Amino acid sequence: MIEKDMIPYLRLAHGSYNVMVMILFFYQGWLGLKIMNGRKTGLQSFDAIKRHRKMGPILSLMGAAGFFAGLFIAVSHGHIFHYPLHFSTGSVIVLCIITTFFIARKIKGQNSLWRALHFRAGILILSFYFIQAFLGLGIIL
């Protein structure tokens, strides 16, 4: 287990790491929008497509790692449900990330239903990350 005097530092590290991951997810979303707009206008950015596809699995792992790090800190502190809304929102984010990852693997062709679902799931992830950051700031401050 973790020493009690380390908990505040680990909480700060957890928050800092997840803010970085959140920023990277917003960048990933921006790339996705750039790709979507390129499909509509016919001016596709193959560099954006390549970066979006390459970063997706990495960000999925990073998002899950941030959640499990927070879970580990909570368990070590002995208060897994001390912040139930923060825990629940993090759980939803991880579920959305996993869902989006598997949806992305099914996307085939231009007008795939999976592409629309991928977009919607991405919006959910970004929305919940914003809420999670707000909740996390309330815990730290």
PDB file of N, CA, C and O in Angstrom, residues 57-137:
ATOM      1  N   PRO A  57      -5.327   4.215 -30.331  1.00  0.00           N
ATOM      2  CA  PRO A  57      -5.054   3.135 -29.381  1.00  0.00           C
ATOM      3  C   PRO A  57      -4.175   3.571 -28.206  1.00  0.00           C
ATOM      4  O   PRO A  57      -4.379   3.144 -27.071  1.00  0.00           O
ATOM      5  N   ILE A  58      -3.217   4.453 -28.479  1.00  0.00           N
ATOM      6  CA  ILE A  58      -2.336   4.938 -27.410  1.00  0.00           C
ATOM      7  C   ILE A  58      -3.131   5.745 -26.396  1.00  0.00           C
ATOM      8  O   ILE A  58      -2.990   5.560 -25.178  1.00  0.00           O
ATOM      9  N   LEU A  59      -3.990   6.637 -26.893  1.00  0.00           N
ATOM     10  CA  LEU A  59      -4.814   7.433 -25.981  1.00  0.00           C
ATOM     11  C   LEU A  59      -5.811   6.573 -25.211  1.00  0.00           C
ATOM     12  O   LEU A  59      -6.125   6.873 -24.055  1.00  0.00           O
ATOM     13  N   SER A  60      -6.283   5.514 -25.832  1.00  0.00           N
ATOM     14  CA  SER A  60      -7.183   4.594 -25.126  1.00  0.00           C
ATOM     15  C   SER A  60      -6.478   3.995 -23.911  1.00  0.00           C
ATOM     16  O   SER A  60      -7.044   3.956 -22.816  1.00  0.00           O
ATOM     17  N   LEU A  61      -5.263   3.564 -24.110  1.00  0.00           N
ATOM     18  CA  LEU A  61      -4.486   3.001 -23.001  1.00  0.00           C
ATOM     19  C   LEU A  61      -4.161   4.067 -21.954  1.00  0.00           C
ATOM     20  O   LEU A  61      -4.225   3.808 -20.748  1.00  0.00           O
ATOM     21  N   MET A  62      -3.813   5.259 -22.417  1.00  0.00           N
ATOM     22  CA  MET A  62      -3.489   6.336 -21.483  1.00  0.00           C
ATOM     23  C   MET A  62      -4.693   6.719 -20.633  1.00  0.00           C
ATOM     24  O   MET A  62      -4.559   6.963 -19.428  1.00  0.00           O
ATOM     25  N   GLY A  63      -5.875   6.793 -21.255  1.00  0.00           N
ATOM     26  CA  GLY A  63      -7.089   7.123 -20.505  1.00  0.00           C
ATOM     27  C   GLY A  63      -7.419   6.066 -19.471  1.00  0.00           C
ATOM     28  O   GLY A  63      -7.751   6.380 -18.317  1.00  0.00           O
ATOM     29  N   ALA A  64      -7.303   4.804 -19.856  1.00  0.00           N
ATOM     30  CA  ALA A  64      -7.565   3.709 -18.913  1.00  0.00           C
ATOM     31  C   ALA A  64      -6.532   3.710 -17.789  1.00  0.00           C
ATOM     32  O   ALA A  64      -6.880   3.490 -16.613  1.00  0.00           O
ATOM     33  N   ALA A  65      -5.272   3.988 -18.115  1.00  0.00           N
ATOM     34  CA  ALA A  65      -4.224   4.030 -17.095  1.00  0.00           C
ATOM     35  C   ALA A  65      -4.495   5.130 -16.075  1.00  0.00           C
ATOM     36  O   ALA A  65      -4.290   4.931 -14.864  1.00  0.00           O
ATOM     37  N   GLY A  66      -4.968   6.278 -16.533  1.00  0.00           N
ATOM     38  CA  GLY A  66      -5.295   7.367 -15.619  1.00  0.00           C
ATOM     39  C   GLY A  66      -6.414   6.988 -14.663  1.00  0.00           C
ATOM     40  O   GLY A  66      -6.370   7.305 -13.469  1.00  0.00           O
ATOM     41  N   PHE A  67      -7.408   6.291 -15.184  1.00  0.00           N
ATOM     42  CA  PHE A  67      -8.516   5.832 -14.343  1.00  0.00           C
ATOM     43  C   PHE A  67      -8.019   4.845 -13.290  1.00  0.00           C
ATOM     44  O   PHE A  67      -8.323   4.967 -12.104  1.00  0.00           O
ATOM     45  N   PHE A  68      -7.245   3.856 -13.735  1.00  0.00           N
ATOM     46  CA  PHE A  68      -6.789   2.823 -12.803  1.00  0.00           C
ATOM     47  C   PHE A  68      -5.780   3.369 -11.792  1.00  0.00           C
ATOM     48  O   PHE A  68      -5.719   2.886 -10.667  1.00  0.00           O
ATOM     49  N   ALA A  69      -5.030   4.385 -12.167  1.00  0.00           N
ATOM     50  CA  ALA A  69      -4.137   5.034 -11.200  1.00  0.00           C
ATOM     51  C   ALA A  69      -4.961   5.711 -10.105  1.00  0.00           C
ATOM     52  O   ALA A  69      -4.651   5.590  -8.915  1.00  0.00           O
ATOM     53  N   GLY A  70      -6.018   6.404 -10.513  1.00  0.00           N
ATOM     54  CA  GLY A  70      -6.906   7.033  -9.532  1.00  0.00           C
ATOM     55  C   GLY A  70      -7.587   6.005  -8.656  1.00  0.00           C
ATOM     56  O   GLY A  70      -7.739   6.199  -7.434  1.00  0.00           O
ATOM     57  N   LEU A  71      -7.994   4.905  -9.254  1.00  0.00           N
ATOM     58  CA  LEU A  71      -8.622   3.825  -8.498  1.00  0.00           C
ATOM     59  C   LEU A  71      -7.644   3.250  -7.474  1.00  0.00           C
ATOM     60  O   LEU A  71      -8.000   3.004  -6.321  1.00  0.00           O
ATOM     61  N   PHE A  72      -6.385   3.067  -7.879  1.00  0.00           N
ATOM     62  CA  PHE A  72      -5.355   2.555  -6.984  1.00  0.00           C
ATOM     63  C   PHE A  72      -5.124   3.511  -5.810  1.00  0.00           C
ATOM     64  O   PHE A  72      -4.990   3.083  -4.654  1.00  0.00           O
ATOM     65  N   ILE A  73      -5.092   4.806  -6.094  1.00  0.00           N
ATOM     66  CA  ILE A  73      -4.920   5.803  -5.030  1.00  0.00           C
ATOM     67  C   ILE A  73      -6.096   5.741  -4.068  1.00  0.00           C
ATOM     68  O   ILE A  73      -5.922   5.763  -2.849  1.00  0.00           O
ATOM     69  N   ALA A  74      -7.309   5.642  -4.602  1.00  0.00           N
ATOM     70  CA  ALA A  74      -8.507   5.583  -3.760  1.00  0.00           C
ATOM     71  C   ALA A  74      -8.516   4.336  -2.886  1.00  0.00           C
ATOM     72  O   ALA A  74      -8.826   4.401  -1.693  1.00  0.00           O
ATOM     73  N   VAL A  75      -8.153   3.201  -3.465  1.00  0.00           N
ATOM     74  CA  VAL A  75      -8.113   1.951  -2.700  1.00  0.00           C
ATOM     75  C   VAL A  75      -7.039   2.035  -1.615  1.00  0.00           C
ATOM     76  O   VAL A  75      -7.259   1.624  -0.480  1.00  0.00           O
ATOM     77  N   SER A  76      -5.880   2.581  -1.960  1.00  0.00           N
ATOM     78  CA  SER A  76      -4.794   2.705  -0.984  1.00  0.00           C
ATOM     79  C   SER A  76      -5.163   3.657   0.145  1.00  0.00           C
ATOM     80  O   SER A  76      -4.724   3.487   1.274  1.00  0.00           O
ATOM     81  N   HIS A  77      -5.956   4.640  -0.178  1.00  0.00           N
ATOM     82  CA  HIS A  77      -6.395   5.615   0.823  1.00  0.00           C
ATOM     83  C   HIS A  77      -7.525   5.043   1.666  1.00  0.00           C
ATOM     84  O   HIS A  77      -7.824   5.556   2.742  1.00  0.00           O
ATOM     85  N   GLY A  78      -8.149   3.990   1.166  1.00  0.00           N
ATOM     86  CA  GLY A  78      -9.234   3.346   1.902  1.00  0.00           C
ATOM     87  C   GLY A  78     -10.596   3.963   1.662  1.00  0.00           C
ATOM     88  O   GLY A  78     -11.544   3.685   2.380  1.00  0.00           O
ATOM     89  N   HIS A  79     -10.699   4.817   0.648  1.00  0.00           N
ATOM     90  CA  HIS A  79     -11.964   5.508   0.374  1.00  0.00           C
ATOM     91  C   HIS A  79     -12.314   5.427  -1.102  1.00  0.00           C
ATOM     92  O   HIS A  79     -12.322   6.432  -1.809  1.00  0.00           O
ATOM     93  N   ILE A  80     -12.636   4.241  -1.579  1.00  0.00           N
ATOM     94  CA  ILE A  80     -12.918   4.090  -3.013  1.00  0.00           C
ATOM     95  C   ILE A  80     -14.152   4.896  -3.432  1.00  0.00           C
ATOM     96  O   ILE A  80     -14.209   5.434  -4.522  1.00  0.00           O
ATOM     97  N   PHE A  81     -15.123   5.025  -2.549  1.00  0.00           N
ATOM     98  CA  PHE A  81     -16.334   5.781  -2.891  1.00  0.00           C
ATOM     99  C   PHE A  81     -16.400   7.108  -2.142  1.00  0.00           C
ATOM    100  O   PHE A  81     -17.480   7.656  -1.940  1.00  0.00           O
ATOM    101  N   HIS A  82     -15.235   7.625  -1.753  1.00  0.00           N
ATOM    102  CA  HIS A  82     -15.201   8.915  -1.062  1.00  0.00           C
ATOM    103  C   HIS A  82     -15.648  10.042  -1.999  1.00  0.00           C
ATOM    104  O   HIS A  82     -16.232  11.020  -1.563  1.00  0.00           O
ATOM    105  N   TYR A  83     -15.364   9.899  -3.275  1.00  0.00           N
ATOM    106  CA  TYR A  83     -15.792  10.853  -4.310  1.00  0.00           C
ATOM    107  C   TYR A  83     -16.592  10.086  -5.353  1.00  0.00           C
ATOM    108  O   TYR A  83     -16.108   9.813  -6.457  1.00  0.00           O
ATOM    109  N   PRO A  84     -17.841   9.723  -5.037  1.00  0.00           N
ATOM    110  CA  PRO A  84     -18.614   8.837  -5.917  1.00  0.00           C
ATOM    111  C   PRO A  84     -18.881   9.414  -7.304  1.00  0.00           C
ATOM    112  O   PRO A  84     -18.865   8.679  -8.294  1.00  0.00           O
ATOM    113  N   LEU A  85     -19.117  10.716  -7.391  1.00  0.00           N
ATOM    114  CA  LEU A  85     -19.401  11.313  -8.696  1.00  0.00           C
ATOM    115  C   LEU A  85     -18.152  11.295  -9.585  1.00  0.00           C
ATOM    116  O   LEU A  85     -18.238  11.011 -10.784  1.00  0.00           O
ATOM    117  N   HIS A  86     -16.997  11.567  -8.995  1.00  0.00           N
ATOM    118  CA  HIS A  86     -15.734  11.541  -9.733  1.00  0.00           C
ATOM    119  C   HIS A  86     -15.429  10.107 -10.197  1.00  0.00           C
ATOM    120  O   HIS A  86     -15.030   9.887 -11.346  1.00  0.00           O
ATOM    121  N   PHE A  87     -15.646   9.155  -9.325  1.00  0.00           N
ATOM    122  CA  PHE A  87     -15.431   7.739  -9.663  1.00  0.00           C
ATOM    123  C   PHE A  87     -16.391   7.290 -10.769  1.00  0.00           C
ATOM    124  O   PHE A  87     -15.986   6.641 -11.732  1.00  0.00           O
ATOM    125  N   SER A  88     -17.655   7.660 -10.645  1.00  0.00           N
ATOM    126  CA  SER A  88     -18.663   7.269 -11.641  1.00  0.00           C
ATOM    127  C   SER A  88     -18.365   7.885 -13.003  1.00  0.00           C
ATOM    128  O   SER A  88     -18.460   7.210 -14.032  1.00  0.00           O
ATOM    129  N   THR A  89     -18.003   9.150 -13.011  1.00  0.00           N
ATOM    130  CA  THR A  89     -17.690   9.822 -14.268  1.00  0.00           C
ATOM    131  C   THR A  89     -16.457   9.202 -14.913  1.00  0.00           C
ATOM    132  O   THR A  89     -16.429   8.980 -16.127  1.00  0.00           O
ATOM    133  N   GLY A  90     -15.451   8.890 -14.118  1.00  0.00           N
ATOM    134  CA  GLY A  90     -14.259   8.212 -14.648  1.00  0.00           C
ATOM    135  C   GLY A  90     -14.596   6.857 -15.231  1.00  0.00           C
ATOM    136  O   GLY A  90     -14.071   6.467 -16.283  1.00  0.00           O
ATOM    137  N   SER A  91     -15.503   6.137 -14.563  1.00  0.00           N
ATOM    138  CA  SER A  91     -15.927   4.827 -15.070  1.00  0.00           C
ATOM    139  C   SER A  91     -16.633   4.967 -16.414  1.00  0.00           C
ATOM    140  O   SER A  91     -16.398   4.173 -17.333  1.00  0.00           O
ATOM    141  N   VAL A  92     -17.480   5.979 -16.533  1.00  0.00           N
ATOM    142  CA  VAL A  92     -18.185   6.222 -17.793  1.00  0.00           C
ATOM    143  C   VAL A  92     -17.188   6.570 -18.898  1.00  0.00           C
ATOM    144  O   VAL A  92     -17.311   6.090 -20.032  1.00  0.00           O
ATOM    145  N   ILE A  93     -16.193   7.389 -18.568  1.00  0.00           N
ATOM    146  CA  ILE A  93     -15.181   7.752 -19.565  1.00  0.00           C
ATOM    147  C   ILE A  93     -14.462   6.509 -20.075  1.00  0.00           C
ATOM    148  O   ILE A  93     -14.294   6.325 -21.281  1.00  0.00           O
ATOM    149  N   VAL A  94     -14.047   5.650 -19.165  1.00  0.00           N
ATOM    150  CA  VAL A  94     -13.330   4.441 -19.566  1.00  0.00           C
ATOM    151  C   VAL A  94     -14.227   3.542 -20.414  1.00  0.00           C
ATOM    152  O   VAL A  94     -13.779   2.992 -21.432  1.00  0.00           O
ATOM    153  N   LEU A  95     -15.478   3.399 -20.038  1.00  0.00           N
ATOM    154  CA  LEU A  95     -16.404   2.598 -20.848  1.00  0.00           C
ATOM    155  C   LEU A  95     -16.589   3.197 -22.243  1.00  0.00           C
ATOM    156  O   LEU A  95     -16.618   2.465 -23.239  1.00  0.00           O
ATOM    157  N   CYS A  96     -16.698   4.517 -22.313  1.00  0.00           N
ATOM    158  CA  CYS A  96     -16.832   5.184 -23.613  1.00  0.00           C
ATOM    159  C   CYS A  96     -15.565   5.023 -24.449  1.00  0.00           C
ATOM    160  O   CYS A  96     -15.642   4.827 -25.666  1.00  0.00           O
ATOM    161  N   ILE A  97     -14.408   5.099 -23.806  1.00  0.00           N
ATOM    162  CA  ILE A  97     -13.140   4.921 -24.528  1.00  0.00           C
ATOM    163  C   ILE A  97     -13.055   3.512 -25.104  1.00  0.00           C
ATOM    164  O   ILE A  97     -12.702   3.330 -26.279  1.00  0.00           O
ATOM    165  N   ILE A  98     -13.385   2.521 -24.289  1.00  0.00           N
ATOM    166  CA  ILE A  98     -13.339   1.131 -24.757  1.00  0.00           C
ATOM    167  C   ILE A  98     -14.323   0.929 -25.903  1.00  0.00           C
ATOM    168  O   ILE A  98     -13.995   0.323 -26.928  1.00  0.00           O
ATOM    169  N   THR A  99     -15.527   1.461 -25.743  1.00  0.00           N
ATOM    170  CA  THR A  99     -16.551   1.349 -26.785  1.00  0.00           C
ATOM    171  C   THR A  99     -16.083   2.013 -28.082  1.00  0.00           C
ATOM    172  O   THR A  99     -16.204   1.438 -29.168  1.00  0.00           O
ATOM    173  N   THR A 100     -15.523   3.212 -27.954  1.00  0.00           N
ATOM    174  CA  THR A 100     -15.051   3.945 -29.133  1.00  0.00           C
ATOM    175  C   THR A 100     -13.923   3.200 -29.826  1.00  0.00           C
ATOM    176  O   THR A 100     -13.859   3.158 -31.063  1.00  0.00           O
ATOM    177  N   PHE A 101     -13.042   2.610 -29.049  1.00  0.00           N
ATOM    178  CA  PHE A 101     -11.937   1.835 -29.623  1.00  0.00           C
ATOM    179  C   PHE A 101     -12.475   0.692 -30.477  1.00  0.00           C
ATOM    180  O   PHE A 101     -12.032   0.485 -31.612  1.00  0.00           O
ATOM    181  N   PHE A 102     -13.450  -0.055 -29.954  1.00  0.00           N
ATOM    182  CA  PHE A 102     -13.992  -1.186 -30.705  1.00  0.00           C
ATOM    183  C   PHE A 102     -14.859  -0.744 -31.884  1.00  0.00           C
ATOM    184  O   PHE A 102     -14.881  -1.397 -32.924  1.00  0.00           O
ATOM    185  N   ILE A 103     -15.550   0.370 -31.729  1.00  0.00           N
ATOM    186  CA  ILE A 103     -16.321   0.914 -32.849  1.00  0.00           C
ATOM    187  C   ILE A 103     -15.376   1.305 -33.987  1.00  0.00           C
ATOM    188  O   ILE A 103     -15.647   1.030 -35.155  1.00  0.00           O
ATOM    189  N   ALA A 104     -14.254   1.944 -33.641  1.00  0.00           N
ATOM    190  CA  ALA A 104     -13.303   2.408 -34.655  1.00  0.00           C
ATOM    191  C   ALA A 104     -12.779   1.248 -35.494  1.00  0.00           C
ATOM    192  O   ALA A 104     -12.522   1.407 -36.693  1.00  0.00           O
ATOM    193  N   ARG A 105     -12.637   0.100 -34.893  1.00  0.00           N
ATOM    194  CA  ARG A 105     -12.122  -1.062 -35.617  1.00  0.00           C
ATOM    195  C   ARG A 105     -13.133  -1.599 -36.634  1.00  0.00           C
ATOM    196  O   ARG A 105     -12.773  -2.351 -37.519  1.00  0.00           O
ATOM    197  N   LYS A 106     -14.404  -1.206 -36.506  1.00  0.00           N
ATOM    198  CA  LYS A 106     -15.440  -1.680 -37.417  1.00  0.00           C
ATOM    199  C   LYS A 106     -15.718  -0.707 -38.565  1.00  0.00           C
ATOM    200  O   LYS A 106     -16.490  -1.019 -39.455  1.00  0.00           O
ATOM    201  N   ILE A 107     -15.116   0.468 -38.529  1.00  0.00           N
ATOM    202  CA  ILE A 107     -15.367   1.463 -39.569  1.00  0.00           C
ATOM    203  C   ILE A 107     -14.784   0.979 -40.895  1.00  0.00           C
ATOM    204  O   ILE A 107     -13.594   0.706 -41.003  1.00  0.00           O
ATOM    205  N   LYS A 108     -15.664   0.882 -41.884  1.00  0.00           N
ATOM    206  CA  LYS A 108     -15.262   0.489 -43.238  1.00  0.00           C
ATOM    207  C   LYS A 108     -16.054   1.354 -44.212  1.00  0.00           C
ATOM    208  O   LYS A 108     -17.266   1.457 -44.110  1.00  0.00           O
ATOM    209  N   GLY A 109     -15.387   1.956 -45.143  1.00  0.00           N
ATOM    210  CA  GLY A 109     -16.075   2.723 -46.175  1.00  0.00           C
ATOM    211  C   GLY A 109     -16.412   4.139 -45.747  1.00  0.00           C
ATOM    212  O   GLY A 109     -16.271   4.532 -44.598  1.00  0.00           O
ATOM    213  N   GLN A 110     -16.891   4.906 -46.725  1.00  0.00           N
ATOM    214  CA  GLN A 110     -17.169   6.329 -46.516  1.00  0.00           C
ATOM    215  C   GLN A 110     -18.357   6.600 -45.599  1.00  0.00           C
ATOM    216  O   GLN A 110     -18.277   7.415 -44.707  1.00  0.00           O
ATOM    217  N   ASN A 111     -19.471   5.951 -45.857  1.00  0.00           N
ATOM    218  CA  ASN A 111     -20.702   6.268 -45.140  1.00  0.00           C
ATOM    219  C   ASN A 111     -21.087   5.173 -44.155  1.00  0.00           C
ATOM    220  O   ASN A 111     -22.228   4.746 -44.095  1.00  0.00           O
ATOM    221  N   SER A 112     -20.146   4.757 -43.376  1.00  0.00           N
ATOM    222  CA  SER A 112     -20.372   3.691 -42.417  1.00  0.00           C
ATOM    223  C   SER A 112     -21.154   4.203 -41.211  1.00  0.00           C
ATOM    224  O   SER A 112     -20.883   5.291 -40.693  1.00  0.00           O
ATOM    225  N   LEU A 113     -22.128   3.410 -40.780  1.00  0.00           N
ATOM    226  CA  LEU A 113     -22.859   3.725 -39.545  1.00  0.00           C
ATOM    227  C   LEU A 113     -21.883   3.783 -38.378  1.00  0.00           C
ATOM    228  O   LEU A 113     -22.037   4.596 -37.468  1.00  0.00           O
ATOM    229  N   TRP A 114     -20.852   2.955 -38.415  1.00  0.00           N
ATOM    230  CA  TRP A 114     -19.858   2.929 -37.340  1.00  0.00           C
ATOM    231  C   TRP A 114     -19.123   4.260 -37.238  1.00  0.00           C
ATOM    232  O   TRP A 114     -18.749   4.676 -36.144  1.00  0.00           O
ATOM    233  N   ARG A 115     -18.937   4.937 -38.356  1.00  0.00           N
ATOM    234  CA  ARG A 115     -18.253   6.235 -38.352  1.00  0.00           C
ATOM    235  C   ARG A 115     -19.079   7.257 -37.568  1.00  0.00           C
ATOM    236  O   ARG A 115     -18.538   8.016 -36.760  1.00  0.00           O
ATOM    237  N   ALA A 116     -20.385   7.265 -37.769  1.00  0.00           N
ATOM    238  CA  ALA A 116     -21.264   8.183 -37.032  1.00  0.00           C
ATOM    239  C   ALA A 116     -21.286   7.842 -35.542  1.00  0.00           C
ATOM    240  O   ALA A 116     -21.266   8.736 -34.690  1.00  0.00           O
ATOM    241  N   LEU A 117     -21.317   6.552 -35.227  1.00  0.00           N
ATOM    242  CA  LEU A 117     -21.283   6.141 -33.820  1.00  0.00           C
ATOM    243  C   LEU A 117     -19.950   6.512 -33.171  1.00  0.00           C
ATOM    244  O   LEU A 117     -19.916   6.918 -31.998  1.00  0.00           O
ATOM    245  N   HIS A 118     -18.878   6.379 -33.922  1.00  0.00           N
ATOM    246  CA  HIS A 118     -17.550   6.749 -33.431  1.00  0.00           C
ATOM    247  C   HIS A 118     -17.516   8.243 -33.093  1.00  0.00           C
ATOM    248  O   HIS A 118     -16.996   8.642 -32.041  1.00  0.00           O
ATOM    249  N   PHE A 119     -18.079   9.050 -33.961  1.00  0.00           N
ATOM    250  CA  PHE A 119     -18.146  10.495 -33.732  1.00  0.00           C
ATOM    251  C   PHE A 119     -18.935  10.805 -32.460  1.00  0.00           C
ATOM    252  O   PHE A 119     -18.485  11.576 -31.610  1.00  0.00           O
ATOM    253  N   ARG A 120     -20.096  10.197 -32.316  1.00  0.00           N
ATOM    254  CA  ARG A 120     -20.936  10.453 -31.134  1.00  0.00           C
ATOM    255  C   ARG A 120     -20.268   9.992 -29.842  1.00  0.00           C
ATOM    256  O   ARG A 120     -20.332  10.676 -28.819  1.00  0.00           O
ATOM    257  N   ALA A 121     -19.633   8.841 -29.897  1.00  0.00           N
ATOM    258  CA  ALA A 121     -18.936   8.338 -28.706  1.00  0.00           C
ATOM    259  C   ALA A 121     -17.764   9.263 -28.354  1.00  0.00           C
ATOM    260  O   ALA A 121     -17.501   9.507 -27.171  1.00  0.00           O
ATOM    261  N   GLY A 122     -17.097   9.799 -29.361  1.00  0.00           N
ATOM    262  CA  GLY A 122     -16.014  10.749 -29.115  1.00  0.00           C
ATOM    263  C   GLY A 122     -16.512  12.014 -28.440  1.00  0.00           C
ATOM    264  O   GLY A 122     -15.866  12.540 -27.528  1.00  0.00           O
ATOM    265  N   ILE A 123     -17.664  12.498 -28.882  1.00  0.00           N
ATOM    266  CA  ILE A 123     -18.262  13.682 -28.245  1.00  0.00           C
ATOM    267  C   ILE A 123     -18.592  13.382 -26.781  1.00  0.00           C
ATOM    268  O   ILE A 123     -18.372  14.215 -25.897  1.00  0.00           O
ATOM    269  N   LEU A 124     -19.107  12.187 -26.517  1.00  0.00           N
ATOM    270  CA  LEU A 124     -19.388  11.790 -25.133  1.00  0.00           C
ATOM    271  C   LEU A 124     -18.115  11.786 -24.292  1.00  0.00           C
ATOM    272  O   LEU A 124     -18.119  12.280 -23.156  1.00  0.00           O
ATOM    273  N   ILE A 125     -17.049  11.229 -24.829  1.00  0.00           N
ATOM    274  CA  ILE A 125     -15.781  11.192 -24.096  1.00  0.00           C
ATOM    275  C   ILE A 125     -15.338  12.605 -23.743  1.00  0.00           C
ATOM    276  O   ILE A 125     -14.998  12.893 -22.585  1.00  0.00           O
ATOM    277  N   LEU A 126     -15.344  13.498 -24.715  1.00  0.00           N
ATOM    278  CA  LEU A 126     -14.902  14.875 -24.471  1.00  0.00           C
ATOM    279  C   LEU A 126     -15.807  15.584 -23.465  1.00  0.00           C
ATOM    280  O   LEU A 126     -15.320  16.312 -22.600  1.00  0.00           O
ATOM    281  N   SER A 127     -17.098  15.347 -23.555  1.00  0.00           N
ATOM    282  CA  SER A 127     -18.038  15.965 -22.611  1.00  0.00           C
ATOM    283  C   SER A 127     -17.796  15.478 -21.191  1.00  0.00           C
ATOM    284  O   SER A 127     -17.745  16.277 -20.245  1.00  0.00           O
ATOM    285  N   PHE A 128     -17.630  14.173 -21.048  1.00  0.00           N
ATOM    286  CA  PHE A 128     -17.398  13.624 -19.719  1.00  0.00           C
ATOM    287  C   PHE A 128     -16.013  14.007 -19.180  1.00  0.00           C
ATOM    288  O   PHE A 128     -15.856  14.181 -17.967  1.00  0.00           O
ATOM    289  N   TYR A 129     -15.024  14.167 -20.043  1.00  0.00           N
ATOM    290  CA  TYR A 129     -13.706  14.622 -19.589  1.00  0.00           C
ATOM    291  C   TYR A 129     -13.810  16.035 -19.015  1.00  0.00           C
ATOM    292  O   TYR A 129     -13.176  16.352 -18.008  1.00  0.00           O
ATOM    293  N   PHE A 130     -14.596  16.875 -19.656  1.00  0.00           N
ATOM    294  CA  PHE A 130     -14.782  18.239 -19.162  1.00  0.00           C
ATOM    295  C   PHE A 130     -15.426  18.213 -17.772  1.00  0.00           C
ATOM    296  O   PHE A 130     -14.973  18.900 -16.855  1.00  0.00           O
ATOM    297  N   ILE A 131     -16.469  17.409 -17.614  1.00  0.00           N
ATOM    298  CA  ILE A 131     -17.137  17.266 -16.314  1.00  0.00           C
ATOM    299  C   ILE A 131     -16.159  16.697 -15.285  1.00  0.00           C
ATOM    300  O   ILE A 131     -16.086  17.174 -14.141  1.00  0.00           O
ATOM    301  N   GLN A 132     -15.392  15.684 -15.684  1.00  0.00           N
ATOM    302  CA  GLN A 132     -14.444  15.031 -14.779  1.00  0.00           C
ATOM    303  C   GLN A 132     -13.371  16.017 -14.306  1.00  0.00           C
ATOM    304  O   GLN A 132     -13.000  16.001 -13.137  1.00  0.00           O
ATOM    305  N   ALA A 133     -12.892  16.855 -15.207  1.00  0.00           N
ATOM    306  CA  ALA A 133     -11.879  17.862 -14.828  1.00  0.00           C
ATOM    307  C   ALA A 133     -12.468  18.833 -13.806  1.00  0.00           C
ATOM    308  O   ALA A 133     -11.803  19.196 -12.829  1.00  0.00           O
ATOM    309  N   PHE A 134     -13.692  19.249 -14.015  1.00  0.00           N
ATOM    310  CA  PHE A 134     -14.373  20.150 -13.080  1.00  0.00           C
ATOM    311  C   PHE A 134     -14.509  19.491 -11.706  1.00  0.00           C
ATOM    312  O   PHE A 134     -14.229  20.107 -10.674  1.00  0.00           O
ATOM    313  N   LEU A 135     -14.930  18.231 -11.692  1.00  0.00           N
ATOM    314  CA  LEU A 135     -15.066  17.493 -10.437  1.00  0.00           C
ATOM    315  C   LEU A 135     -13.709  17.306  -9.761  1.00  0.00           C
ATOM    316  O   LEU A 135     -13.592  17.425  -8.533  1.00  0.00           O
ATOM    317  N   GLY A 136     -12.697  17.001 -10.543  1.00  0.00           N
ATOM    318  CA  GLY A 136     -11.354  16.809  -9.996  1.00  0.00           C
ATOM    319  C   GLY A 136     -10.799  18.086  -9.382  1.00  0.00           C
ATOM    320  O   GLY A 136     -10.162  18.052  -8.325  1.00  0.00           O
ATOM    321  N   LEU A 137     -11.054  19.210 -10.031  1.00  0.00           N
ATOM    322  CA  LEU A 137     -10.612  20.490  -9.459  1.00  0.00           C
ATOM    323  C   LEU A 137     -11.308  20.751  -8.129  1.00  0.00           C
ATOM    324  O   LEU A 137     -10.704  21.297  -7.197  1.00  0.00           O
TER     325      LEU A 137
END
